[in-house]
PDB file of C-alpha atoms in Angstrom:
ATOM      1  CA  MET A1273      25.753 117.161 123.116  1.00  0.00           C
ATOM      2  CA  LYS A1274      27.533 117.600 119.759  1.00  0.00           C
ATOM      3  CA  ASN A1275      24.726 115.835 117.865  1.00  0.00           C
ATOM      4  CA  VAL A1276      22.054 117.958 119.576  1.00  0.00           C
ATOM      5  CA  LEU A1277      23.916 121.170 118.678  1.00  0.00           C
ATOM      6  CA  LYS A1278      24.480 119.945 115.107  1.00  0.00           C
ATOM      7  CA  ASN A1279      20.763 119.077 114.701  1.00  0.00           C
ATOM      8  CA  ARG A1280      19.715 122.449 116.120  1.00  0.00           C
ATOM      9  CA  LEU A1281      22.038 124.305 113.706  1.00  0.00           C
ATOM     10  CA  SER A1282      20.585 122.306 110.801  1.00  0.00           C
ATOM     11  CA  GLN A1283      17.051 123.256 111.875  1.00  0.00           C
ATOM     12  CA  ILE A1284      17.996 126.944 112.118  1.00  0.00           C
ATOM     13  CA  ALA A1285      19.652 126.827 108.674  1.00  0.00           C
ATOM     14  CA  ALA A1286      16.542 125.179 107.178  1.00  0.00           C
ATOM     15  CA  ALA A1287      14.268 127.807 108.754  1.00  0.00           C
ATOM     16  CA  VAL A1288      16.423 130.636 107.352  1.00  0.00           C
ATOM     17  CA  ALA A1289      16.386 129.024 103.892  1.00  0.00           C
ATOM     18  CA  VAL A1290      12.575 128.680 103.954  1.00  0.00           C
ATOM     19  CA  SER A1291      12.063 132.269 105.086  1.00  0.00           C
ATOM     20  CA  ALA A1292      14.481 133.531 102.393  1.00  0.00           C
ATOM     21  CA  THR A1293      12.493 131.617  99.785  1.00  0.00           C
ATOM     22  CA  LEU A1294       9.223 133.062 101.015  1.00  0.00           C
ATOM     23  CA  VAL A1295      10.627 136.597 100.837  1.00  0.00           C
ATOM     24  CA  ALA A1296      11.472 136.024  97.171  1.00  0.00           C
ATOM     25  CA  PHE A1297       7.783 135.446  96.381  1.00  0.00           C
ATOM     26  CA  ALA A1298       6.228 138.890  96.640  1.00  0.00           C
ATOM     27  CA  PRO A1299       2.414 139.001  96.581  1.00  0.00           C
ATOM     28  CA  VAL A1300       0.953 140.744  93.545  1.00  0.00           C
ATOM     29  CA  ALA A1301      -2.640 141.951  93.374  1.00  0.00           C
ATOM     30  CA  ASN A1302      -4.524 142.004  90.092  1.00  0.00           C
ATOM     31  CA  ALA A1303      -6.905 144.980  90.349  1.00  0.00           C
ATOM     32  CA  GLN A1304      -8.883 144.052  87.219  1.00  0.00           C
ATOM     33  CA  ALA A1305      -9.677 140.448  88.076  1.00  0.00           C
ATOM     34  CA  GLY A1306      -9.758 140.900  91.831  1.00  0.00           C
ATOM     35  CA  THR A1307      -7.304 138.035  92.289  1.00  0.00           C
ATOM     36  CA  SER A1308      -3.879 137.859  93.797  1.00  0.00           C
ATOM     37  CA  GLY A1309      -0.825 135.778  92.999  1.00  0.00           C
ATOM     38  CA  TYR A1310       2.911 135.707  93.308  1.00  0.00           C
ATOM     39  CA  ARG A1311       5.630 137.065  91.067  1.00  0.00           C
ATOM     40  CA  ILE A1312       9.008 135.363  90.745  1.00  0.00           C
ATOM     41  CA  GLY A1313      12.043 137.285  89.478  1.00  0.00           C
ATOM     42  CA  VAL A1314      15.087 135.573  88.003  1.00  0.00           C
ATOM     43  CA  GLU A1315      18.387 137.317  87.327  1.00  0.00           C
ATOM     44  CA  GLY A1316      21.553 135.942  85.832  1.00  0.00           C
ATOM     45  CA  TYR A1317      24.994 136.901  84.626  1.00  0.00           C
ATOM     46  CA  VAL A1318      26.408 135.828  81.260  1.00  0.00           C
ATOM     47  CA  PRO A1319      30.134 136.432  80.787  1.00  0.00           C
ATOM     48  CA  VAL A1320      31.321 138.101  77.576  1.00  0.00           C
ATOM     49  CA  ILE A1321      32.873 135.520  75.272  1.00  0.00           C
ATOM     50  CA  CYS A1322      34.558 136.463  72.000  1.00  0.00           C
ATOM     51  CA  ARG A1323      36.408 134.067  69.685  1.00  0.00           C
ATOM     52  CA  VAL A1324      38.001 134.320  66.273  1.00  0.00           C
ATOM     53  CA  SER A1325      39.708 131.600  64.256  1.00  0.00           C
ATOM     54  CA  VAL A1326      40.936 131.085  60.721  1.00  0.00           C
ATOM     55  CA  ASP A1327      41.729 127.912  58.832  1.00  0.00           C
ATOM     56  CA  ALA A1328      45.478 127.338  58.673  1.00  0.00           C
ATOM     57  CA  ALA A1329      47.035 127.926  55.274  1.00  0.00           C
ATOM     58  CA  GLN A1330      50.456 128.749  53.919  1.00  0.00           C
ATOM     59  CA  ALA A1331      50.817 131.773  51.658  1.00  0.00           C
ATOM     60  CA  SER A1332      52.644 131.397  48.367  1.00  0.00           C
ATOM     61  CA  ASN A1333      55.459 133.738  47.338  1.00  0.00           C
ATOM     62  CA  SER A1334      53.260 135.789  45.001  1.00  0.00           C
ATOM     63  CA  GLY A1335      49.659 136.166  43.913  1.00  0.00           C
ATOM     64  CA  THR A1336      46.533 135.558  45.959  1.00  0.00           C
ATOM     65  CA  THR A1337      46.309 132.713  48.454  1.00  0.00           C
ATOM     66  CA  SER A1338      43.178 131.571  50.246  1.00  0.00           C
ATOM     67  CA  LEU A1339      43.428 131.474  54.032  1.00  0.00           C
ATOM     68  CA  GLY A1340      40.067 129.740  54.295  1.00  0.00           C
ATOM     69  CA  GLU A1341      37.219 130.867  56.521  1.00  0.00           C
ATOM     70  CA  LEU A1342      37.518 133.480  59.263  1.00  0.00           C
ATOM     71  CA  LYS A1343      35.026 132.492  61.948  1.00  0.00           C
ATOM     72  CA  GLU A1344      34.040 135.107  64.494  1.00  0.00           C
ATOM     73  CA  PHE A1345      31.756 134.930  67.512  1.00  0.00           C
ATOM     74  CA  CYS A1346      31.103 137.476  70.256  1.00  0.00           C
ATOM     75  CA  ASN A1347      28.155 137.721  72.641  1.00  0.00           C
ATOM     76  CA  ASN A1348      28.912 141.279  73.770  1.00  0.00           C
ATOM     77  CA  ALA A1349      25.686 143.316  73.466  1.00  0.00           C
ATOM     78  CA  ARG A1350      27.642 146.425  72.386  1.00  0.00           C
ATOM     79  CA  GLY A1351      29.425 144.559  69.593  1.00  0.00           C
ATOM     80  CA  TYR A1352      33.003 143.724  68.714  1.00  0.00           C
ATOM     81  CA  GLN A1353      35.859 144.368  66.299  1.00  0.00           C
ATOM     82  CA  VAL A1354      38.134 141.866  64.533  1.00  0.00           C
ATOM     83  CA  VAL A1355      41.701 143.063  63.958  1.00  0.00           C
ATOM     84  CA  ALA A1356      44.464 141.516  61.836  1.00  0.00           C
ATOM     85  CA  ASP A1357      48.013 141.914  63.174  1.00  0.00           C
ATOM     86  CA  TYR A1358      50.816 141.314  60.649  1.00  0.00           C
ATOM     87  CA  SER A1359      54.589 141.449  60.356  1.00  0.00           C
ATOM     88  CA  PRO A1360      56.352 144.337  58.534  1.00  0.00           C
ATOM     89  CA  ALA A1361      57.238 141.982  55.647  1.00  0.00           C
ATOM     90  CA  LEU A1362      53.545 142.021  54.621  1.00  0.00           C
ATOM     91  CA  ALA A1363      53.453 145.827  54.134  1.00  0.00           C
ATOM     92  CA  GLY A1364      52.244 146.431  50.574  1.00  0.00           C
ATOM     93  CA  ALA A1365      50.119 143.282  50.498  1.00  0.00           C
ATOM     94  CA  SER A1366      46.331 143.213  50.780  1.00  0.00           C
ATOM     95  CA  LEU A1367      43.970 141.166  52.878  1.00  0.00           C
ATOM     96  CA  VAL A1368      40.851 140.220  50.920  1.00  0.00           C
ATOM     97  CA  VAL A1369      37.819 139.631  53.166  1.00  0.00           C
ATOM     98  CA  ASP A1370      34.617 138.530  51.415  1.00  0.00           C
ATOM     99  CA  GLY A1371      35.920 140.109  48.195  1.00  0.00           C
ATOM    100  CA  VAL A1372      36.801 143.477  49.795  1.00  0.00           C
ATOM    101  CA  GLU A1373      40.492 144.386  49.558  1.00  0.00           C
ATOM    102  CA  ILE A1374      42.074 145.822  52.730  1.00  0.00           C
ATOM    103  CA  PRO A1375      45.581 147.258  52.128  1.00  0.00           C
ATOM    104  CA  LEU A1376      48.278 146.359  54.670  1.00  0.00           C
ATOM    105  CA  ASN A1377      50.542 149.322  55.395  1.00  0.00           C
ATOM    106  CA  GLY A1378      53.461 149.677  57.800  1.00  0.00           C
ATOM    107  CA  SER A1379      51.272 150.042  60.931  1.00  0.00           C
ATOM    108  CA  GLY A1380      51.149 146.295  61.628  1.00  0.00           C
ATOM    109  CA  SER A1381      47.389 146.200  62.391  1.00  0.00           C
ATOM    110  CA  VAL A1382      44.190 146.675  60.429  1.00  0.00           C
ATOM    111  CA  SER A1383      40.481 146.383  61.234  1.00  0.00           C
ATOM    112  CA  VAL A1384      38.923 143.454  59.369  1.00  0.00           C
ATOM    113  CA  SER A1385      35.307 143.598  60.538  1.00  0.00           C
ATOM    114  CA  GLN A1386      33.107 145.230  63.144  1.00  0.00           C
ATOM    115  CA  SER A1387      29.628 144.688  64.560  1.00  0.00           C
ATOM    116  CA  ASP A1388      27.533 146.946  66.787  1.00  0.00           C
ATOM    117  CA  LYS A1389      25.787 143.964  68.423  1.00  0.00           C
ATOM    118  CA  ALA A1390      26.451 140.387  69.467  1.00  0.00           C
ATOM    119  CA  ALA A1391      26.936 138.247  66.373  1.00  0.00           C
ATOM    120  CA  THR A1392      28.506 135.264  64.727  1.00  0.00           C
ATOM    121  CA  ALA A1393      29.909 135.371  61.195  1.00  0.00           C
ATOM    122  CA  SER A1394      31.982 133.390  58.736  1.00  0.00           C
ATOM    123  CA  ARG A1395      34.014 135.236  56.115  1.00  0.00           C
ATOM    124  CA  LYS A1396      36.198 134.129  53.207  1.00  0.00           C
ATOM    125  CA  VAL A1397      39.768 135.391  53.714  1.00  0.00           C
ATOM    126  CA  GLU A1398      42.621 135.639  51.213  1.00  0.00           C
ATOM    127  CA  ILE A1399      45.980 137.361  51.179  1.00  0.00           C
ATOM    128  CA  LYS A1400      47.249 139.065  48.056  1.00  0.00           C
ATOM    129  CA  LEU A1401      51.016 139.571  47.924  1.00  0.00           C
ATOM    130  CA  ALA A1402      52.081 142.374  45.577  1.00  0.00           C
ATOM    131  CA  GLY A1403      55.014 144.697  45.040  1.00  0.00           C
ATOM    132  CA  SER A1404      57.657 144.423  47.740  1.00  0.00           C
ATOM    133  CA  ALA A1405      55.446 142.403  50.099  1.00  0.00           C
ATOM    134  CA  GLN A1406      56.961 139.125  51.255  1.00  0.00           C
ATOM    135  CA  PRO A1407      55.377 136.212  53.113  1.00  0.00           C
ATOM    136  CA  GLY A1408      55.143 136.953  56.813  1.00  0.00           C
ATOM    137  CA  ASN A1409      53.155 136.398  59.986  1.00  0.00           C
ATOM    138  CA  LEU A1410      49.461 137.167  60.176  1.00  0.00           C
ATOM    139  CA  SER A1411      47.163 136.719  63.177  1.00  0.00           C
ATOM    140  CA  PHE A1412      43.626 137.727  64.066  1.00  0.00           C
ATOM    141  CA  ARG A1413      42.185 138.941  67.356  1.00  0.00           C
ATOM    142  CA  ILE A1414      38.713 139.943  68.456  1.00  0.00           C
ATOM    143  CA  GLN A1415      37.897 142.594  71.027  1.00  0.00           C
ATOM    144  CA  PRO A1416      34.540 143.505  72.568  1.00  0.00           C
ATOM    145  CA  LEU A1417      33.466 147.150  72.198  1.00  0.00           C
TER     146      LEU A1417
END
């Protein structure tokens, strides 16, 4: 009795699966050629993934020190922003990204780059200690817009 019920449930499940598949194929008429066919629609979901990394380097006590390459990737269609977070000891220093100097003030965060679409980029990053700026902590984060 159990096997008969199990087989019957399998047959019902197969019939439902076949009918669901047939519903997905909607007939389409071609008025110009006088032919008909089927149209298949496919939908999917891609999660938003954003990553940022920088080569590890140790800053010297003064002058400009290379931090290597800042690598950013984000597949968000509306774009993304890369932000540098830094310790108060770095106030007065500058972050140099692809030759453009970005002053670090007392706020602790500064925008490094921004894109209005999904993108991948690699940028040369340096830190320039000057004045009262001392070596400190620096990290990068990326956020979708």
